[in-house]
Tab-separated table of C-alpha atoms in Angstrom:
chain	number	residue	atom	x	y	z
A	220	UNK	CA	71.504	50.078	-14.054
A	221	UNK	CA	68.704	50.023	-15.692
A	222	UNK	CA	65.133	49.873	-14.928
A	223	UNK	CA	62.604	46.944	-15.885
A	224	UNK	CA	58.963	46.340	-15.233
A	225	UNK	CA	58.471	43.103	-12.639
A	226	UNK	CA	55.593	41.412	-11.083
A	227	UNK	CA	54.701	42.300	-8.049
A	228	UNK	CA	51.619	41.088	-5.863
A	229	UNK	CA	49.022	43.014	-3.947
A	230	UNK	CA	50.868	42.512	-0.331
A	231	UNK	CA	54.098	43.956	-1.618
A	232	UNK	CA	51.935	46.859	-3.504
A	233	UNK	CA	50.348	47.660	-0.344
A	234	UNK	CA	53.600	47.741	1.556
A	235	UNK	CA	55.262	49.582	-0.562
A	236	UNK	CA	52.362	52.230	-0.973
A	237	UNK	CA	52.050	52.208	2.886
A	238	UNK	CA	55.854	53.689	3.042
A	239	UNK	CA	56.144	55.570	-0.068
A	240	UNK	CA	52.721	57.411	-0.849
A	241	UNK	CA	52.097	60.804	-0.171
A	242	UNK	CA	48.765	61.367	0.398
A	243	UNK	CA	46.744	57.624	0.757
A	244	UNK	CA	46.724	54.706	2.226
A	245	UNK	CA	46.816	51.122	0.249
A	246	UNK	CA	43.535	50.218	-1.624
A	247	UNK	CA	42.188	47.003	-0.349
A	248	UNK	CA	42.004	45.294	-3.723
A	249	UNK	CA	43.209	45.340	-6.923
A	250	UNK	CA	42.944	43.656	-10.543
A	251	UNK	CA	46.352	43.573	-11.049
A	252	UNK	CA	49.935	45.238	-9.815
A	253	UNK	CA	52.696	45.956	-11.788
A	254	UNK	CA	56.463	46.734	-9.991
A	255	UNK	CA	59.566	48.626	-11.687
A	256	UNK	CA	62.832	47.441	-10.251
A	257	UNK	CA	66.547	48.512	-10.409
A	258	UNK	CA	68.345	45.210	-10.660
A	259	UNK	CA	66.230	43.486	-7.729
A	260	UNK	CA	65.445	46.753	-5.679
A	261	UNK	CA	61.560	47.480	-5.972
A	262	UNK	CA	61.435	51.050	-6.735
A	263	UNK	CA	57.986	51.684	-7.615
A	264	UNK	CA	54.338	49.964	-7.995
A	265	UNK	CA	51.013	50.547	-9.633
A	266	UNK	CA	47.927	49.208	-8.360
A	267	UNK	CA	45.304	48.945	-11.083
A	268	UNK	CA	41.652	47.914	-10.086
A	269	UNK	CA	37.881	48.685	-10.636
A	270	UNK	CA	36.895	52.389	-11.331
A	271	UNK	CA	36.080	54.140	-8.175
A	272	UNK	CA	33.231	56.099	-9.914
A	273	UNK	CA	30.098	54.093	-9.840
A	274	UNK	CA	29.161	55.552	-13.139
A	275	UNK	CA	32.383	54.556	-14.685
A	276	UNK	CA	32.105	51.304	-13.187
A	277	UNK	CA	28.905	50.669	-14.980
A	278	UNK	CA	30.473	51.059	-18.466
A	279	UNK	CA	32.588	47.767	-17.899
A	280	UNK	CA	35.119	47.781	-19.830
A	281	UNK	CA	37.263	50.941	-17.788
A	282	UNK	CA	39.976	49.834	-14.986
A	283	UNK	CA	41.741	52.455	-12.983
A	284	UNK	CA	44.923	53.205	-11.908
A	285	UNK	CA	44.345	53.457	-8.294
A	286	UNK	CA	47.791	54.120	-6.772
A	287	UNK	CA	51.364	54.509	-8.131
A	288	UNK	CA	54.229	55.108	-5.642
A	289	UNK	CA	57.986	55.311	-6.109
A	290	UNK	CA	60.916	56.046	-4.161
A	291	UNK	CA	61.597	58.850	-6.459
A	292	UNK	CA	63.716	57.208	-9.009
A	293	UNK	CA	63.552	58.906	-12.115
A	294	UNK	CA	61.129	57.702	-15.103
A	295	UNK	CA	60.050	54.727	-12.837
A	296	UNK	CA	56.337	56.581	-12.400
A	297	UNK	CA	56.163	56.927	-16.465
A	298	UNK	CA	57.100	53.612	-16.848
A	299	UNK	CA	54.694	52.133	-14.346
A	300	UNK	CA	51.634	54.145	-16.189
A	301	UNK	CA	53.119	52.677	-19.597
A	302	UNK	CA	53.032	48.823	-18.061
A	303	UNK	CA	49.526	49.523	-16.593
A	304	UNK	CA	48.308	51.082	-20.194
A	305	UNK	CA	49.802	47.968	-22.007
A	306	UNK	CA	48.422	45.233	-19.923
A	307	UNK	CA	44.653	46.876	-19.147
A	308	UNK	CA	44.476	46.472	-23.160
A	309	UNK	CA	46.119	43.240	-23.482
A	310	UNK	CA	43.748	41.925	-20.492
A	311	UNK	CA	40.889	43.370	-23.263
A	312	UNK	CA	39.982	46.346	-21.155
A	313	UNK	CA	38.795	49.768	-23.561
A	314	UNK	CA	39.497	52.258	-21.317
A	315	UNK	CA	42.334	53.001	-18.528
A	316	UNK	CA	41.498	56.192	-16.180
A	317	UNK	CA	43.061	58.058	-13.219
A	318	UNK	CA	43.022	61.101	-11.126
A	319	UNK	CA	45.934	63.640	-10.097
A	320	UNK	CA	45.221	66.177	-7.694
A	321	UNK	CA	45.273	69.734	-7.816
A	322	UNK	CA	48.986	70.936	-7.949
A	323	UNK	CA	50.428	67.574	-9.588
A	324	UNK	CA	52.093	68.258	-13.120
A	325	UNK	CA	50.692	64.965	-15.025
A	326	UNK	CA	54.027	64.856	-16.429
A	327	UNK	CA	54.392	61.038	-16.367
A	328	UNK	CA	51.061	60.485	-17.311
A	329	UNK	CA	51.497	62.691	-20.489
A	330	UNK	CA	54.720	61.129	-21.206
A	331	UNK	CA	52.855	57.329	-21.161
A	332	UNK	CA	50.047	58.783	-23.741
A	333	UNK	CA	47.320	59.758	-21.316
A	334	UNK	CA	45.013	62.553	-21.499
A	335	UNK	CA	43.145	65.267	-19.390
A	336	UNK	CA	39.384	64.182	-20.145
A	337	UNK	CA	37.672	66.307	-17.104
A	338	UNK	CA	38.362	68.621	-13.867
A	339	UNK	CA	36.557	67.588	-11.166
A	340	UNK	CA	36.100	70.235	-8.330
A	341	UNK	CA	36.781	69.775	-4.854
A	342	UNK	CA	34.111	67.691	-3.186
A	343	UNK	CA	33.035	67.831	0.482
A	344	UNK	CA	33.656	64.391	1.820
A	345	UNK	CA	32.700	60.843	2.451
A	346	UNK	CA	32.137	61.159	5.899
A	347	UNK	CA	28.464	60.573	6.766
A	348	UNK	CA	26.676	59.928	10.123
A	349	UNK	CA	25.968	56.997	8.878
A	350	UNK	CA	29.361	56.065	7.763
A	351	UNK	CA	32.117	58.027	9.562
A	352	UNK	CA	35.305	58.024	7.444
A	353	UNK	CA	38.543	60.162	8.290
A	354	UNK	CA	38.504	62.882	5.932
A	355	UNK	CA	42.236	62.521	4.073
A	356	UNK	CA	41.882	64.890	0.759
A	357	UNK	CA	38.420	65.731	0.495
A	358	UNK	CA	38.458	69.446	-0.562
A	359	UNK	CA	41.110	69.130	-2.988
A	360	UNK	CA	40.388	69.508	-6.826
A	361	UNK	CA	41.500	66.360	-9.426
A	362	UNK	CA	41.971	66.165	-13.129
A	363	UNK	CA	40.701	62.996	-14.670
A	364	UNK	CA	43.273	61.534	-17.256
A	365	UNK	CA	42.573	58.535	-19.601
A	366	UNK	CA	44.164	56.415	-22.373
A	367	UNK	CA	42.403	54.118	-25.291
A	368	UNK	CA	43.846	51.882	-27.437
């Protein structure tokens, strides 16, 4: 059976991420979410929202792929990144970004037309005395990717 892009609401996308994502919890919100299915079985999701970086957020016309998660189905992640790209530009945005962690190849991103624009060093963390947070992925270098029309 071939893969196809399907609509998915935030609740179902969050549920899928909770089960299948390797290192992050589901995000709280989104601008939109996309699924990829084999027949009627959902095999992957992408959640797209506001950029986490306030600097990039202030640019106004940029969205970020906040999460993708698949069950390991071949080519599902590339399909999600490609569909996210097309939907973002169809909605009138000028740029779509995402991050990979050190050690991730970015093969799905390259296949979908994204390019590396920056290497980000490990950050010390978001935990502060005034706002305690669990340390999940601090201390890991990241790569910033973008795609433009």
